[in-house]
Amino acid sequence: MLLRYSLDEDAAADKIEKAVDAALADGWRTPDLYKEGFKKADTQQMTDVIISKIQ
């Protein structure tokens, strides 16, 4: 939201949002969102997964 609304960086915001969506679609969840059947990740792991999905 900072990128989109404060810095007017829509393209960067889109890339991050798509990467987060891709990580969630692959089943990754932080402990606060985790349910049986998903891949549990701590904050650093989730960050690494999201970064790996930024194109």
GROMACS .gro file of C-alpha atoms in nm:
model
   55
    1MET     CA    1   0.000   0.000   0.000
    2LEU     CA    2   0.292   0.232   0.069
    3LEU     CA    3   0.423   0.181  -0.281
    4ARG     CA    4   0.085   0.223  -0.445
    5TYR     CA    5  -0.071   0.507  -0.249
    6SER     CA    6   0.217   0.707  -0.101
    7LEU     CA    7   0.493   0.663  -0.357
    8ASP     CA    8   0.283   0.619  -0.672
    9GLU     CA    9   0.479   0.304  -0.762
   10ASP     CA   10   0.199   0.091  -0.906
   11ALA     CA   11   0.425  -0.138  -1.107
   12ALA     CA   12   0.633  -0.231  -0.802
   13ALA     CA   13   0.320  -0.280  -0.592
   14ASP     CA   14   0.173  -0.508  -0.859
   15LYS     CA   15   0.487  -0.723  -0.863
   16ILE     CA   16   0.485  -0.767  -0.486
   17GLU     CA   17   0.111  -0.840  -0.474
   18LYS     CA   18   0.145  -1.102  -0.748
   19ALA     CA   19   0.439  -1.262  -0.566
   20VAL     CA   20   0.238  -1.282  -0.242
   21ASP     CA   21  -0.057  -1.432  -0.430
   22ALA     CA   22   0.175  -1.689  -0.591
   23ALA     CA   23   0.326  -1.785  -0.254
   24LEU     CA   24  -0.022  -1.832  -0.106
   25ALA     CA   25  -0.135  -2.029  -0.411
   26ASP     CA   26   0.164  -2.260  -0.362
   27GLY     CA   27   0.038  -2.331  -0.012
   28TRP     CA   28   0.278  -2.125   0.197
   29ARG     CA   29   0.139  -1.980   0.520
   30THR     CA   30   0.281  -1.796   0.818
   31PRO     CA   31   0.181  -1.934   1.160
   32ASP     CA   32  -0.108  -1.687   1.195
   33LEU     CA   33  -0.267  -1.820   0.873
   34TYR     CA   34  -0.151  -2.182   0.895
   35LYS     CA   35  -0.395  -2.473   0.875
   36GLU     CA   36  -0.333  -2.843   0.828
   37GLY     CA   37  -0.232  -2.927   0.473
   38PHE     CA   38  -0.038  -2.607   0.405
   39LYS     CA   39   0.335  -2.535   0.416
   40LYS     CA   40   0.424  -2.356   0.739
   41ALA     CA   41   0.684  -2.080   0.711
   42ASP     CA   42   0.833  -1.840   0.960
   43THR     CA   43   0.867  -1.476   0.862
   44GLN     CA   44   1.210  -1.517   0.701
   45GLN     CA   45   1.102  -1.823   0.502
   46MET     CA   46   0.788  -1.649   0.379
   47THR     CA   47   0.992  -1.345   0.280
   48ASP     CA   48   1.235  -1.566   0.087
   49VAL     CA   49   0.949  -1.741  -0.094
   50ILE     CA   50   0.787  -1.411  -0.190
   51ILE     CA   51   1.117  -1.265  -0.311
   52SER     CA   52   1.179  -1.575  -0.521
   53LYS     CA   53   0.846  -1.516  -0.696
   54ILE     CA   54   0.906  -1.153  -0.790
   55GLN     CA   55   0.964  -1.132  -1.165
   0.00000   0.00000   0.00000
